[in-house]
PDB file of C-alpha atoms in Angstrom:
ATOM      1  CA  UNK O   1      10.678  11.406 -22.638  1.00 71.00           C
ATOM      2  CA  UNK O   2      10.587   7.688 -21.739  1.00 77.00           C
ATOM      3  CA  UNK O   3       7.653   6.405 -19.720  1.00 84.00           C
ATOM      4  CA  UNK O   4       8.283   5.442 -16.116  1.00 92.00           C
ATOM      5  CA  UNK O   5       7.610   1.912 -14.885  1.00 91.00           C
ATOM      6  CA  UNK O   6       4.650   3.394 -12.974  1.00 94.00           C
ATOM      7  CA  UNK O   7       3.153   4.422 -16.327  1.00 92.00           C
ATOM      8  CA  UNK O   8       4.397   1.482 -18.440  1.00 92.00           C
ATOM      9  CA  UNK O   9       3.030  -1.130 -16.061  1.00 94.00           C
ATOM     10  CA  UNK O  10      -0.157   0.797 -15.106  1.00 96.00           C
ATOM     11  CA  UNK O  11       0.852   0.531 -11.450  1.00 97.00           C
ATOM     12  CA  UNK O  12      -1.735   3.039 -10.272  1.00 97.00           C
ATOM     13  CA  UNK O  13      -4.524   0.967 -11.837  1.00 97.00           C
ATOM     14  CA  UNK O  14      -3.091  -2.162 -10.153  1.00 98.00           C
ATOM     15  CA  UNK O  15      -3.025  -0.350  -6.783  1.00 98.00           C
ATOM     16  CA  UNK O  16      -6.596   0.927  -7.171  1.00 98.00           C
ATOM     17  CA  UNK O  17      -7.728  -2.567  -8.147  1.00 97.00           C
ATOM     18  CA  UNK O  18      -6.007  -4.110  -5.107  1.00 97.00           C
ATOM     19  CA  UNK O  19      -7.404  -1.523  -2.707  1.00 97.00           C
ATOM     20  CA  UNK O  20     -10.871  -1.866  -4.223  1.00 95.00           C
ATOM     21  CA  UNK O  21     -10.828  -5.609  -3.572  1.00 94.00           C
ATOM     22  CA  UNK O  22     -10.167  -5.288   0.175  1.00 92.00           C
ATOM     23  CA  UNK O  23     -12.676  -7.424   2.042  1.00 85.00           C
ATOM     24  CA  UNK O  24     -14.869  -5.350   4.339  1.00 82.00           C
ATOM     25  CA  UNK O  25     -15.350  -7.192   7.639  1.00 84.00           C
ATOM     26  CA  UNK O  26     -17.412  -4.378   9.141  1.00 76.00           C
ATOM     27  CA  UNK O  27     -20.892  -3.597   7.893  1.00 69.00           C
ATOM     28  CA  UNK O  28     -21.098  -1.107   5.041  1.00 69.00           C
ATOM     29  CA  UNK O  29     -21.331   2.443   6.262  1.00 74.00           C
ATOM     30  CA  UNK O  30     -19.224   1.967   9.390  1.00 81.00           C
ATOM     31  CA  UNK O  31     -18.040   5.362  10.623  1.00 85.00           C
ATOM     32  CA  UNK O  32     -14.365   4.318  10.400  1.00 87.00           C
ATOM     33  CA  UNK O  33     -14.698   3.860   6.649  1.00 87.00           C
ATOM     34  CA  UNK O  34     -12.730   1.394   4.570  1.00 89.00           C
ATOM     35  CA  UNK O  35      -9.886  -0.578   6.155  1.00 92.00           C
ATOM     36  CA  UNK O  36      -6.276   0.334   5.430  1.00 96.00           C
ATOM     37  CA  UNK O  37      -3.694  -2.036   3.983  1.00 97.00           C
ATOM     38  CA  UNK O  38      -0.053  -1.878   4.969  1.00 95.00           C
ATOM     39  CA  UNK O  39       2.433  -1.325   2.160  1.00 94.00           C
ATOM     40  CA  UNK O  40       3.312  -5.037   2.527  1.00 93.00           C
ATOM     41  CA  UNK O  41      -0.293  -6.182   2.167  1.00 95.00           C
ATOM     42  CA  UNK O  42      -0.705  -3.903  -0.831  1.00 97.00           C
ATOM     43  CA  UNK O  43       2.513  -5.206  -2.418  1.00 96.00           C
ATOM     44  CA  UNK O  44       1.379  -8.810  -1.863  1.00 95.00           C
ATOM     45  CA  UNK O  45      -1.980  -8.144  -3.560  1.00 97.00           C
ATOM     46  CA  UNK O  46      -0.426  -6.200  -6.446  1.00 98.00           C
ATOM     47  CA  UNK O  47       2.259  -8.849  -6.938  1.00 96.00           C
ATOM     48  CA  UNK O  48      -0.284 -11.676  -6.968  1.00 96.00           C
ATOM     49  CA  UNK O  49      -2.357  -9.994  -9.710  1.00 97.00           C
ATOM     50  CA  UNK O  50       0.476  -8.271 -11.601  1.00 97.00           C
ATOM     51  CA  UNK O  51       3.819 -10.046 -11.001  1.00 97.00           C
ATOM     52  CA  UNK O  52       5.347  -8.288 -14.022  1.00 97.00           C
ATOM     53  CA  UNK O  53       5.541  -5.044 -12.004  1.00 97.00           C
ATOM     54  CA  UNK O  54       8.047  -6.452  -9.492  1.00 96.00           C
ATOM     55  CA  UNK O  55       9.857  -8.229 -12.310  1.00 96.00           C
ATOM     56  CA  UNK O  56      10.192  -4.994 -14.288  1.00 95.00           C
ATOM     57  CA  UNK O  57      11.438  -3.187 -11.150  1.00 95.00           C
ATOM     58  CA  UNK O  58      13.824  -6.051 -10.341  1.00 93.00           C
ATOM     59  CA  UNK O  59      12.541  -6.355  -6.766  1.00 93.00           C
ATOM     60  CA  UNK O  60      10.694  -8.756  -4.491  1.00 91.00           C
ATOM     61  CA  UNK O  61       7.691  -7.942  -2.303  1.00 91.00           C
ATOM     62  CA  UNK O  62      10.175  -7.199   0.487  1.00 84.00           C
ATOM     63  CA  UNK O  63      10.538  -7.943   4.152  1.00 74.00           C
ATOM     64  CA  UNK O  64      13.162  -8.626   6.757  1.00 66.00           C
ATOM     65  CA  UNK O  65      15.940 -10.950   5.658  1.00 65.00           C
ATOM     66  CA  UNK O  66      15.670 -10.243   1.932  1.00 68.00           C
ATOM     67  CA  UNK O  67      19.133  -8.687   1.958  1.00 62.00           C
ATOM     68  CA  UNK O  68      18.017  -5.638   0.017  1.00 68.00           C
ATOM     69  CA  UNK O  69      16.741  -2.200   0.923  1.00 70.00           C
ATOM     70  CA  UNK O  70      14.507  -1.889  -2.145  1.00 85.00           C
ATOM     71  CA  UNK O  71      11.254  -3.775  -2.524  1.00 91.00           C
ATOM     72  CA  UNK O  72       7.851  -3.575  -4.137  1.00 95.00           C
ATOM     73  CA  UNK O  73       6.370  -2.530  -0.773  1.00 93.00           C
ATOM     74  CA  UNK O  74       8.907   0.303  -0.451  1.00 93.00           C
ATOM     75  CA  UNK O  75       8.368   1.412  -4.073  1.00 96.00           C
ATOM     76  CA  UNK O  76       4.572   1.519  -3.733  1.00 97.00           C
ATOM     77  CA  UNK O  77       4.755   3.370  -0.401  1.00 96.00           C
ATOM     78  CA  UNK O  78       7.202   5.952  -1.778  1.00 95.00           C
ATOM     79  CA  UNK O  79       5.330   6.714  -4.989  1.00 97.00           C
ATOM     80  CA  UNK O  80       1.910   6.726  -3.324  1.00 98.00           C
ATOM     81  CA  UNK O  81       3.217   9.039  -0.612  1.00 97.00           C
ATOM     82  CA  UNK O  82       4.538  11.456  -3.256  1.00 97.00           C
ATOM     83  CA  UNK O  83       1.258  11.442  -5.165  1.00 97.00           C
ATOM     84  CA  UNK O  84      -0.838  11.887  -2.022  1.00 98.00           C
ATOM     85  CA  UNK O  85       1.384  14.827  -1.008  1.00 97.00           C
ATOM     86  CA  UNK O  86       0.952  16.449  -4.443  1.00 97.00           C
ATOM     87  CA  UNK O  87      -2.868  16.148  -4.371  1.00 96.00           C
ATOM     88  CA  UNK O  88      -3.869  15.581  -0.738  1.00 93.00           C
ATOM     89  CA  UNK O  89      -7.582  16.201  -1.229  1.00 93.00           C
ATOM     90  CA  UNK O  90      -8.115  14.646  -4.629  1.00 95.00           C
ATOM     91  CA  UNK O  91      -5.776  11.677  -5.033  1.00 97.00           C
ATOM     92  CA  UNK O  92      -7.903   8.476  -4.974  1.00 97.00           C
ATOM     93  CA  UNK O  93      -5.703   6.876  -2.293  1.00 98.00           C
ATOM     94  CA  UNK O  94      -5.161   8.157   1.219  1.00 97.00           C
ATOM     95  CA  UNK O  95      -2.357   7.241   3.567  1.00 97.00           C
ATOM     96  CA  UNK O  96      -1.692   6.945   7.271  1.00 97.00           C
ATOM     97  CA  UNK O  97       0.863   5.391   9.595  1.00 95.00           C
ATOM     98  CA  UNK O  98       0.744   2.559  12.098  1.00 92.00           C
ATOM     99  CA  UNK O  99       3.043   3.513  14.935  1.00 89.00           C
ATOM    100  CA  UNK O 100       5.982   1.230  15.604  1.00 86.00           C
ATOM    101  CA  UNK O 101       5.704   1.987  19.311  1.00 87.00           C
ATOM    102  CA  UNK O 102       5.536  -1.232  21.375  1.00 86.00           C
ATOM    103  CA  UNK O 103       5.584  -3.380  18.213  1.00 82.00           C
ATOM    104  CA  UNK O 104       7.800  -6.433  18.300  1.00 83.00           C
ATOM    105  CA  UNK O 105       7.089  -7.733  14.806  1.00 83.00           C
ATOM    106  CA  UNK O 106       4.486  -7.648  12.087  1.00 86.00           C
ATOM    107  CA  UNK O 107       4.238 -10.667   9.792  1.00 87.00           C
ATOM    108  CA  UNK O 108       2.216 -11.299   6.656  1.00 88.00           C
ATOM    109  CA  UNK O 109       1.849 -14.226   4.272  1.00 87.00           C
ATOM    110  CA  UNK O 110       2.064 -13.970   0.522  1.00 85.00           C
ATOM    111  CA  UNK O 111      -0.231 -15.622  -2.010  1.00 82.00           C
ATOM    112  CA  UNK O 112       1.784 -18.868  -1.705  1.00 85.00           C
ATOM    113  CA  UNK O 113       1.600 -18.852   2.112  1.00 87.00           C
ATOM    114  CA  UNK O 114       5.246 -17.864   2.629  1.00 85.00           C
ATOM    115  CA  UNK O 115       5.806 -15.663   5.674  1.00 86.00           C
ATOM    116  CA  UNK O 116       6.990 -12.079   5.197  1.00 85.00           C
ATOM    117  CA  UNK O 117       8.083 -10.154   8.287  1.00 81.00           C
ATOM    118  CA  UNK O 118       8.146  -6.386   8.125  1.00 82.00           C
ATOM    119  CA  UNK O 119      11.649  -4.967   8.092  1.00 73.00           C
ATOM    120  CA  UNK O 120      10.289  -1.824   9.769  1.00 70.00           C
ATOM    121  CA  UNK O 121       9.457  -3.480  13.098  1.00 69.00           C
ATOM    122  CA  UNK O 122      11.718  -2.027  15.795  1.00 64.00           C
ATOM    123  CA  UNK O 123      13.364   0.187  13.171  1.00 73.00           C
ATOM    124  CA  UNK O 124      12.219   3.611  14.309  1.00 72.00           C
ATOM    125  CA  UNK O 125      10.084   3.957  11.162  1.00 79.00           C
ATOM    126  CA  UNK O 126       6.312   3.709  11.226  1.00 85.00           C
ATOM    127  CA  UNK O 127       4.465   1.384   8.841  1.00 90.00           C
ATOM    128  CA  UNK O 128       2.741   3.041   5.873  1.00 94.00           C
ATOM    129  CA  UNK O 129      -0.956   2.313   5.436  1.00 97.00           C
ATOM    130  CA  UNK O 130      -3.146   2.978   2.388  1.00 98.00           C
ATOM    131  CA  UNK O 131      -6.823   2.819   1.454  1.00 97.00           C
ATOM    132  CA  UNK O 132      -9.149   4.080  -1.216  1.00 96.00           C
ATOM    133  CA  UNK O 133     -10.332   7.589  -0.495  1.00 93.00           C
ATOM    134  CA  UNK O 134     -14.013   7.758   0.441  1.00 81.00           C
ATOM    135  CA  UNK O 135     -15.617   9.862  -2.237  1.00 66.00           C
ATOM    136  CA  UNK O 136     -19.199   9.507  -1.064  1.00 57.00           C
ATOM    137  CA  UNK O 137     -20.904  12.821  -0.361  1.00 48.00           C
ATOM    138  CA  UNK O 138     -21.265  13.811   3.257  1.00 48.00           C
ATOM    139  CA  UNK O 139     -24.675  14.765   4.507  1.00 47.00           C
ATOM    140  CA  UNK O 140     -24.902  17.057   7.522  1.00 48.00           C
ATOM    141  CA  UNK O 141     -28.133  16.919   9.336  1.00 41.00           C
TER     142      UNK O 141
END
């Protein structure tokens, strides 16, 4: 059986690396935990460190105006969502949504400073968010 691009390109390792490098603006130990990244932010970080993944998939990071419905952001969100669903308590990444309610637009900038506007704004679809799962033991006391 041929290996998938996810396996061939070690995409999970690239995702874990990108999520592990998220700058923490709040002091360590904040009760909210680690910050989430949108699928776009994650795709930008993965693409900057591992551009061969998007090349192998034949996609760009994504965004409004790209003229395509497939993107690295969409691919990462879809596969991560599937893996989280299969192992909700043990997969090293957790997901959430940012509601699209009362959102006009959400824009990001890639590693080169080019603007990327979410194609999900005002679409009726919420924006996928991902972060590393907190695996520290909980102490009740």
